[in-house]
XYZ file of C-alpha atoms in Angstrom:
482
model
C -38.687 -20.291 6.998
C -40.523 -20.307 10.369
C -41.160 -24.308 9.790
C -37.371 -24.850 9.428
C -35.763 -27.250 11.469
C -33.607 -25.960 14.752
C -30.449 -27.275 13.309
C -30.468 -25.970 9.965
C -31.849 -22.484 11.428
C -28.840 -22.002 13.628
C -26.426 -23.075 10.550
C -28.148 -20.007 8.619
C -28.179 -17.734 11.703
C -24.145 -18.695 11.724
C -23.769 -17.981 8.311
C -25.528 -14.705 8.711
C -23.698 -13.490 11.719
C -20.392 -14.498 10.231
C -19.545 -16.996 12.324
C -17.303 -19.242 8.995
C -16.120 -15.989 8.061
C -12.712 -14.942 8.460
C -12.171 -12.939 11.550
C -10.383 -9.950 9.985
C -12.519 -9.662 7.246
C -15.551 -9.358 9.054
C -14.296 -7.069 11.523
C -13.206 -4.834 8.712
C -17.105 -4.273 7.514
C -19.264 -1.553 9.059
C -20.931 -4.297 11.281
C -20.377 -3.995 14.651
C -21.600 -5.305 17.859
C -23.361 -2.496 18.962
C -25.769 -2.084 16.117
C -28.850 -3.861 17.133
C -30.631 -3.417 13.240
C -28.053 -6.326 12.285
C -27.177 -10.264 12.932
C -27.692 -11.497 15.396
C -29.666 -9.336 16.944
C -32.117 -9.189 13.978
C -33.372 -12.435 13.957
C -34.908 -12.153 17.302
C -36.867 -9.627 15.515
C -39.121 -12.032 13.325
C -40.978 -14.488 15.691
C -40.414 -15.895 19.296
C -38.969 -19.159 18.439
C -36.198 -17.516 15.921
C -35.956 -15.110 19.346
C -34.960 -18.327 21.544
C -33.020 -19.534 19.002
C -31.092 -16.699 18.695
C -30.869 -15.947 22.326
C -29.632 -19.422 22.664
C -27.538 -20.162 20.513
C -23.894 -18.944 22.512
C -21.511 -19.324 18.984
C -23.626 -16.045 17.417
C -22.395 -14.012 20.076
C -18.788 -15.147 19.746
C -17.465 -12.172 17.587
C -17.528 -9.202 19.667
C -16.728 -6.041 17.716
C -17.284 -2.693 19.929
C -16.527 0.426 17.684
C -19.318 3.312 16.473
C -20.134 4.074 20.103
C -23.759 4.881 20.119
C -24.535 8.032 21.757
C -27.774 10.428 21.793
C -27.917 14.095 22.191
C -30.638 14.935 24.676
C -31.817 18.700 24.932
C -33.073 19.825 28.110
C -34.637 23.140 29.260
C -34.723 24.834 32.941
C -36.438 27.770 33.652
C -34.905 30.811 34.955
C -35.840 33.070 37.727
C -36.658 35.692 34.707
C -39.150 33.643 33.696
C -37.055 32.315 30.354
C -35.697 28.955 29.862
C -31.737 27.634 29.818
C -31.489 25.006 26.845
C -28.691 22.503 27.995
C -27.277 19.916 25.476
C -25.662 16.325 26.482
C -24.713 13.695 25.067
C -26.555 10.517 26.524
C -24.116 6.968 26.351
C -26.816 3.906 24.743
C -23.921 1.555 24.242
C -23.469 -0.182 27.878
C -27.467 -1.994 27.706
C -26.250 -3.887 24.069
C -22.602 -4.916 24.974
C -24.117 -6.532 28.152
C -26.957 -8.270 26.930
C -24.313 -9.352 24.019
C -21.298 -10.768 26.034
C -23.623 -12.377 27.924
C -25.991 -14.717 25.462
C -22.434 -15.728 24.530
C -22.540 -17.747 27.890
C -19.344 -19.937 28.055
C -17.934 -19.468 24.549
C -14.552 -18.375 23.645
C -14.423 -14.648 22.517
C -12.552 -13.050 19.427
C -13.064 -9.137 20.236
C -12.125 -6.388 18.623
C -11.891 -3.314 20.238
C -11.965 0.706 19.131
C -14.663 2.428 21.321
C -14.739 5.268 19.346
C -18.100 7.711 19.214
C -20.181 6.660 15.903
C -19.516 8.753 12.527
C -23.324 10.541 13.572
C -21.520 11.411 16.586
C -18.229 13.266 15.182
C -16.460 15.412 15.157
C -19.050 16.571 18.062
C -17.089 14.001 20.439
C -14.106 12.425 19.189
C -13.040 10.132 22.294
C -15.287 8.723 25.320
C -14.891 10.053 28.710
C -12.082 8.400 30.891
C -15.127 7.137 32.948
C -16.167 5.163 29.798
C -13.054 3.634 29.173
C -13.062 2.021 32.541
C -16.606 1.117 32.818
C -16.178 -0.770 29.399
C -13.060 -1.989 30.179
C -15.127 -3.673 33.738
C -16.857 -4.978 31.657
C -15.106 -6.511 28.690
C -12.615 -7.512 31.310
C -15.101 -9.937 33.361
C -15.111 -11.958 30.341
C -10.864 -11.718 29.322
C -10.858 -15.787 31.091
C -12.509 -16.534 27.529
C -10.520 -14.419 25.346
C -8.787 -16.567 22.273
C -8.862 -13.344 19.883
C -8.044 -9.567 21.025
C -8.019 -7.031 18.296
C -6.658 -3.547 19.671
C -6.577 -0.237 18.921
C -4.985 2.793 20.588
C -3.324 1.551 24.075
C -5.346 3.665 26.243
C -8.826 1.843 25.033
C -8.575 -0.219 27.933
C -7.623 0.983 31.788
C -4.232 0.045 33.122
C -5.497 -0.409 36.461
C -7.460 -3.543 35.269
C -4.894 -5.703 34.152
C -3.936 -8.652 36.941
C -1.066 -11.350 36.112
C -3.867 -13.627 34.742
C -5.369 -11.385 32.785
C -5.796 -13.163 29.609
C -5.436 -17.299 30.495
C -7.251 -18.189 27.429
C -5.752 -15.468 24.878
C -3.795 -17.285 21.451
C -3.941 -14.125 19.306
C -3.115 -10.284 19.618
C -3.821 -7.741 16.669
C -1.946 -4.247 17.557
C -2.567 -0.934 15.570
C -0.538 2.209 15.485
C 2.756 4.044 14.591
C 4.047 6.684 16.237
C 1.349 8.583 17.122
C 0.187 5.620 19.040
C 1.285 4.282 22.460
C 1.744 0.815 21.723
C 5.664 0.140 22.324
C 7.039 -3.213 22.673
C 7.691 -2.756 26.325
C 4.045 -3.023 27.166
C 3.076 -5.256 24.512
C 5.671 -7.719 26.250
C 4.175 -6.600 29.906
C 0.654 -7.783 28.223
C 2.452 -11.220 26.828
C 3.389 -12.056 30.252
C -0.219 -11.972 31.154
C -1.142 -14.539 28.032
C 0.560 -17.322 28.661
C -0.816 -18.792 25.636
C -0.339 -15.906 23.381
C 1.325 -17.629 19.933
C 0.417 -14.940 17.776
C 0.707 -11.258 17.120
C -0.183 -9.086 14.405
C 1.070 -5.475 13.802
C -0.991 -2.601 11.675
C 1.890 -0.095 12.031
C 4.612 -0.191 14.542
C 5.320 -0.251 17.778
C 8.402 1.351 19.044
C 11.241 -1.044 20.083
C 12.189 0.288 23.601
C 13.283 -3.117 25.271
C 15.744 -5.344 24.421
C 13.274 -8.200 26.147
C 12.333 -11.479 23.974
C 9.264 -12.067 23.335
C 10.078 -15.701 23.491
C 6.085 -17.087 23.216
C 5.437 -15.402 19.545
C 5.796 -17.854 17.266
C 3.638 -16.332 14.566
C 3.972 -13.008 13.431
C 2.238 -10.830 10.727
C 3.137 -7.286 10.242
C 1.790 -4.110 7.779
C 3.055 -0.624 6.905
C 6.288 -0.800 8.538
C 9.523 -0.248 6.936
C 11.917 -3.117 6.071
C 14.388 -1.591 9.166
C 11.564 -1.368 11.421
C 10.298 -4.998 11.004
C 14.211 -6.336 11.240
C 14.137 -4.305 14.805
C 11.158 -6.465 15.783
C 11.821 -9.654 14.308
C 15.370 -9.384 16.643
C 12.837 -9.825 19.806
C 11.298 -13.043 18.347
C 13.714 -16.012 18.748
C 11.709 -18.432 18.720
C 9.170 -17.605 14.990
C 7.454 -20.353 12.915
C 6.151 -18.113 10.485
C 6.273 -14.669 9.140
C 3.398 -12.774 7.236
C 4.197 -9.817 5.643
C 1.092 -7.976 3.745
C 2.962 -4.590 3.269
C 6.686 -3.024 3.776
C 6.396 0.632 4.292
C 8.428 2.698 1.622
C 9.740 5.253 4.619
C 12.418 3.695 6.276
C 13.358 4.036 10.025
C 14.424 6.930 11.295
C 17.625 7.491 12.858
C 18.416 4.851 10.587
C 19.981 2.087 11.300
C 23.104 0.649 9.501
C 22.926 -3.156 9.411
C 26.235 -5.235 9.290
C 25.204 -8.576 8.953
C 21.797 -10.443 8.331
C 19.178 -11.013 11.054
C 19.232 -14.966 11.249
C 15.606 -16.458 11.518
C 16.965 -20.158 13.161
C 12.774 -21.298 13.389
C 11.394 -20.159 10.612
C 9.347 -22.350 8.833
C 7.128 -20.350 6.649
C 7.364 -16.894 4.945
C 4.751 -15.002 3.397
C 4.780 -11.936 1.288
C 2.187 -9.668 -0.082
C 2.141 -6.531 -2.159
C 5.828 -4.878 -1.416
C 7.446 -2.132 -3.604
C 10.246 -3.787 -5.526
C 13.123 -1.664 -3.557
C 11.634 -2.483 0.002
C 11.063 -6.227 -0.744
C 14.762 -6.598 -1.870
C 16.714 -4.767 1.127
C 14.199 -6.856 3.619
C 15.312 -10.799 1.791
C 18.978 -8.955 1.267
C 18.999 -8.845 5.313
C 17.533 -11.855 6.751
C 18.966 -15.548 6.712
C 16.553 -18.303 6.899
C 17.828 -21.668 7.462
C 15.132 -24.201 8.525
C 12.582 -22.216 5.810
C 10.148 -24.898 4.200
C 7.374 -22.885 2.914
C 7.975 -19.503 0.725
C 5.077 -17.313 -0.547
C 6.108 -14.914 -3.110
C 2.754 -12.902 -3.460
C 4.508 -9.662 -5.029
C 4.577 -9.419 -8.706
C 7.547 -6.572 -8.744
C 10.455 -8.508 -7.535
C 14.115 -9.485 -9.078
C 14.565 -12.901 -9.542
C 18.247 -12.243 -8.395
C 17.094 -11.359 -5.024
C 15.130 -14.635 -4.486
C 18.568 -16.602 -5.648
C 20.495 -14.633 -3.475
C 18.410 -15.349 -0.050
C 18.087 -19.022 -0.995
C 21.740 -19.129 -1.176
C 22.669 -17.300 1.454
C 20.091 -19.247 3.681
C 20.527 -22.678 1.906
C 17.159 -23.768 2.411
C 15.345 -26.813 0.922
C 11.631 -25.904 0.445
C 8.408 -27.973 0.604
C 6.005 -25.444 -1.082
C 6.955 -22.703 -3.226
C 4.199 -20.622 -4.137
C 4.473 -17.559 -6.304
C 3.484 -15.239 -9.588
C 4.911 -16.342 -13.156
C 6.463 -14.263 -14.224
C 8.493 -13.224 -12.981
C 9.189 -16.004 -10.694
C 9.305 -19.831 -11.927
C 10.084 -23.124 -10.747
C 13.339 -22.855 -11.669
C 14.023 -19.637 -10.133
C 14.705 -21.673 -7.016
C 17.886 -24.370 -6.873
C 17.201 -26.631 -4.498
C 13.843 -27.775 -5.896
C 14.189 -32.123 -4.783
C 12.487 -31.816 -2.046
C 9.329 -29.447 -3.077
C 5.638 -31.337 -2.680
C 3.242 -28.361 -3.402
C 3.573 -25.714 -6.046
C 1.504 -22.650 -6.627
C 1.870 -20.402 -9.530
C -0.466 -17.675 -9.800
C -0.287 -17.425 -14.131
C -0.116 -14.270 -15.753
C 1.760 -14.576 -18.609
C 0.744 -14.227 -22.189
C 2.339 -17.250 -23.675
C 0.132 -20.546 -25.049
C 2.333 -23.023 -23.972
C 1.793 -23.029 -19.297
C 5.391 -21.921 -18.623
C 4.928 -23.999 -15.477
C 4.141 -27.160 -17.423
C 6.768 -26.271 -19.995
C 9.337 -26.521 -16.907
C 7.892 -29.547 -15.244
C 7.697 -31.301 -18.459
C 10.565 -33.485 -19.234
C 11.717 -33.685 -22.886
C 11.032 -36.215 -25.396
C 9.706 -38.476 -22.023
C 13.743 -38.926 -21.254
C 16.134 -37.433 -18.873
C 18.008 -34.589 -20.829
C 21.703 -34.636 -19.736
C 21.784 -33.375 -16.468
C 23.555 -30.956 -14.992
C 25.975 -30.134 -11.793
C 24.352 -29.517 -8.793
C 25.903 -28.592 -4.944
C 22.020 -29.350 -3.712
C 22.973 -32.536 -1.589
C 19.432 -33.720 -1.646
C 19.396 -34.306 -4.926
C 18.154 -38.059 -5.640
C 20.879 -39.843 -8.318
C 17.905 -42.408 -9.159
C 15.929 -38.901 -10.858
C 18.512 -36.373 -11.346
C 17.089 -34.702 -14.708
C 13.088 -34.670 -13.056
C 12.673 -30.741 -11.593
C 10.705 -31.564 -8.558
C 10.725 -35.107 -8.332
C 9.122 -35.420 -5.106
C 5.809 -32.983 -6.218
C 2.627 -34.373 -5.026
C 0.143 -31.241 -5.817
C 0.387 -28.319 -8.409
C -2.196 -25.511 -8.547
C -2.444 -22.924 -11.242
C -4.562 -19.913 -11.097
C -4.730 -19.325 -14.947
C -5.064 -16.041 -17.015
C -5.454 -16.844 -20.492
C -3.296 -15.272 -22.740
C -4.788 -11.982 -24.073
C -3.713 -11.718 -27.737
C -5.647 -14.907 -28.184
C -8.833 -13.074 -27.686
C -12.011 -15.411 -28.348
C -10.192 -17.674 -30.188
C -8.278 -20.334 -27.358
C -7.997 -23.409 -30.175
C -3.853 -23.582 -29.618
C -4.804 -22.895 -25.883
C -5.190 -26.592 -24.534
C -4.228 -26.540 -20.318
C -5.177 -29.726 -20.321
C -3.729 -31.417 -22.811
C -0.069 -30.204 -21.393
C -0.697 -31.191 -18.099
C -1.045 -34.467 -19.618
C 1.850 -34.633 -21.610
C 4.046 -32.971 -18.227
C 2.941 -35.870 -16.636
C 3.320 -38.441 -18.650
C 6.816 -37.688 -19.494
C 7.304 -37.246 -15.770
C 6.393 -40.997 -15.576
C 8.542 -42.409 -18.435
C 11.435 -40.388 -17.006
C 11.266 -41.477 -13.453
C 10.447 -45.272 -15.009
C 13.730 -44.553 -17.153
C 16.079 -43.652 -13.991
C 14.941 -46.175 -12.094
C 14.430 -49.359 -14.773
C 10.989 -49.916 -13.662
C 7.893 -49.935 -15.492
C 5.258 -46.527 -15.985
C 3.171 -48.704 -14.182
C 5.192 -48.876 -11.191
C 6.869 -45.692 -10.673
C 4.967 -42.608 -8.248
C 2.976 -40.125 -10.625
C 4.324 -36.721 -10.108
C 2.362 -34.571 -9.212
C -0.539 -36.620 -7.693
C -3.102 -33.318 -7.315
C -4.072 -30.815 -9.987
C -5.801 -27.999 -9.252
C -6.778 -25.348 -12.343
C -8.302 -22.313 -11.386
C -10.103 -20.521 -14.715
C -12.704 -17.882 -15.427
C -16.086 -19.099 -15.824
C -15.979 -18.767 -19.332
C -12.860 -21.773 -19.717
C -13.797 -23.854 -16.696
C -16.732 -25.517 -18.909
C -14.317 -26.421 -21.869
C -11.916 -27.774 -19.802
C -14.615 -30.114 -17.621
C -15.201 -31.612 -20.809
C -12.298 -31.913 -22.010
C -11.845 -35.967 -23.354
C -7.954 -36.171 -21.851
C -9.302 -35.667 -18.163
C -10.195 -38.899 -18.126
C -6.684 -40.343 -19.218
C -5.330 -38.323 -16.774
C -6.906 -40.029 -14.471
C -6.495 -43.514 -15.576
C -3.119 -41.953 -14.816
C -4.094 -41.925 -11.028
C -4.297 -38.718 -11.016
C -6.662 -36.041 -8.952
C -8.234 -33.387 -11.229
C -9.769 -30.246 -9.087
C -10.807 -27.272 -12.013
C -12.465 -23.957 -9.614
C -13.955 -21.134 -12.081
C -14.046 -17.602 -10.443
């Protein structure tokens, strides 16, 4: 290891410190910044060359997560004029020496930080907050470096000192995480006071909510991503974003918003371009899509597996939008759920029904290799040359397969791949049949498939002898076991 070349050293020391990792994720482990028993501090442990290496190498000491406090009890003892001793108790602060050295072998580099100065678990309940004096001597110092902020990750409002912030606070900042309710401090009055210092701030994530006090837009968000907030609350804050690309919503609160609020007419998302959902009660998920309008919506994540279909019909109607990737769980959801499906080029259907036959392929497919009569349609996108071919303009279909359970062992009637070539095949003679060319000449439909399989099937279906005609077809076969 010692013998290893610099390059392929610092590529390990990056993959130990977490530098491809998602942000989020590895600010939710227990590693922290602080803790100088883990990456990257521990490699300058070994020898002196992984020490300059380390100490060298800015990108380790990009992802700056200050949390777990460290602080030591220290027990003193003065004598008294009686001849005994006074035993005095405090609480020594170890943290400042680390989050120095740290920020500063990070030279140049941008910064994603994540910040909760809270005492360490050893430490509680004996303190549960740092001194005001703390607060501001970390905030000094955290905020020497806030020109190379790209990332700021936030807890409680009062982690960093007021009397710090300038108008160019944050030049360099893209993305803001925010956590808290109502116990917290965090109101969209200062959040947009804290905007106006970004000027590059794009994106903004909520853990909780902030209480709507302003009226103000927050005109620069154009991403959003909110959890554990009630479908009233997040309509209150999506009002102050005019101008949002794309929504991410991991999980609607079941409380809703008290005083309530009685909503006349549906919030109207002009921008939107992408929505994403996550794991949403049933109830919540329907009043939120029952009160929003999305017109310019191209992308639509459906990651909630408790959801009527009648809802999703109802939004697309109401919003009349065309999409370009539909992505969802079958069932209950299906291709067909949606009806303006011409203009769709990606498809992802997370599989976890029970039947043999792919219900996904069983839509896709066209029957008998010839356009079944076809039927009326308002969707004014709608080629005439392909009018019976659902999806004609699909370029890439993913399926994240569960095999069907009452099969057990025995998956002989279970062939994936032997239906995705008989859904494509008949999407060739069909579009060849509308348009009086030959199979030869028409666009294959989809052009990508990706099957993701347990372990157990991926080997089967690598094998499998109609891969190959599938891609004398011209077609791209991807299979990912898990």
């Amino acid at each position: 290891m010692r013998s290893l070349p610099d390059d392929v050293l610092v590529e390990i020391f990056k993959h130990g410190s977490g530098i491809y990792d998602d942000p989020e994720s590895l600010f939710r482990s227990r590693w922290h910044s602080l803790d100088v028993s883990s990456a990257p501090w521990v490699y300058g442990h070994v020898c002196q060359r992984w020490r300059e290496t380390s100490n060298n190498t800015p990108v380790l000491w990009t992802r700056v997560k200050i949390t777990d406090w460290p602080m030591k009890r220290t027990t003193r003892k003065s004598a008294l004029k009686t001849k005994k001793y006074q035993t005095t108790q405090t609480l020594q602060n170890l943290g400042f020496p680390p989050l120095i050295a740290y920020l500063r072998r990070s030279k140049a580099s941008p910064l994603l930080v994540y910040l909760d100065p809270t005492p360490s678990p050893s430490r509680r309940p004996v303190l549960q907050a740092l001194s005001s004096d703390d607060v501001i001597a970390i905030s000094a110092i955290l905020l020497s470096h806030t020109g190379r902020l790209q990332s700021l990750y936030m807890g409680k409002i009062d982690m960093l000192d007021p009397e710090l912030f300038t108008i160019d606070t944050f030049p360099s900042l893209q993305h803001l995480c925010t956590v808290g309710g109502y116990q917290s401090e965090w109101t969209t009055d200062n959040i947009g006071s804290l905007m106006q210092k970004a000027p590059r701030l794009r994106s903004w994530r909520t853990i909780g909510y902030p209480i709507v006090n302003t009226t103000t837009a927050l005109s620069s968000i154009q991403s959003y991503s909110c959890s554990e907030a009630s479908w009233e609350e997040l309509l209150k804050i999506l009002q102050l974003i005019p101008n949002l690309r794309r929504l991410r919503i991991q999980l609607i609160g079941s409380e809703p918003a008290f005083p309530p609020t009685i909503w006349t007419f549906a919030t109207r998302l002009s921008h939107l371009k992408a929505l994403e959902i996550e794991r949403c009660s049933m109830e919540s998920l329907s009043l939120f899509l029952n009160h929003i309008r999305c017109v310019s919506l191209e992308s639509l994540h459906m990651g909630a597996d408790e959801i009527d279909v009648s809802t999703i019909q109802s939004f697309e109607e109401r919003s009349d939008f065309h999409l370009k990737h539909w992505e969802f769980i079958t069932p209950p959801l299906s291709v067909s759920t949606l009806k303006n499906t011409a203009l769709i080029e990606t498809i992802v259907a997370n599989d976890i029904s029970t039947d043999i036959q792919n219900p996904i392929l069983s839509e896709l497919t066209v029957s008998n290799g010839s356009p079944p009569p076809t039927s009326s349609s308002d969707d004014p996108t709608t080629s005439s040359s392909t009018p019976s071919i659902l999806c004609p303009k699909l370029r890439r279909l993913e399926l994240h397969l569960t095999p069907p359970q009452d099969l057990g062992t025995d998956l002989t009637n279970w062939d994936i791949v032997e239906q995705i070539y008989e859904c494509v095949s008949s999407r060739v003679v069909a579009a060849a049949h509308a348009t009086g060319s030959s199979n030869e000449d028409v666009n294959i439909s989809p052009l990508e498939v990706l099957l993701m399989a347990p372990d157990a099937l991926t080997q089967g279906i690598r094998c499998h002898q109609s891969l190959e005609k599938l891609r004398l077809l011209g077609l791209r076969v991807e299979i990912q076991g898990f």
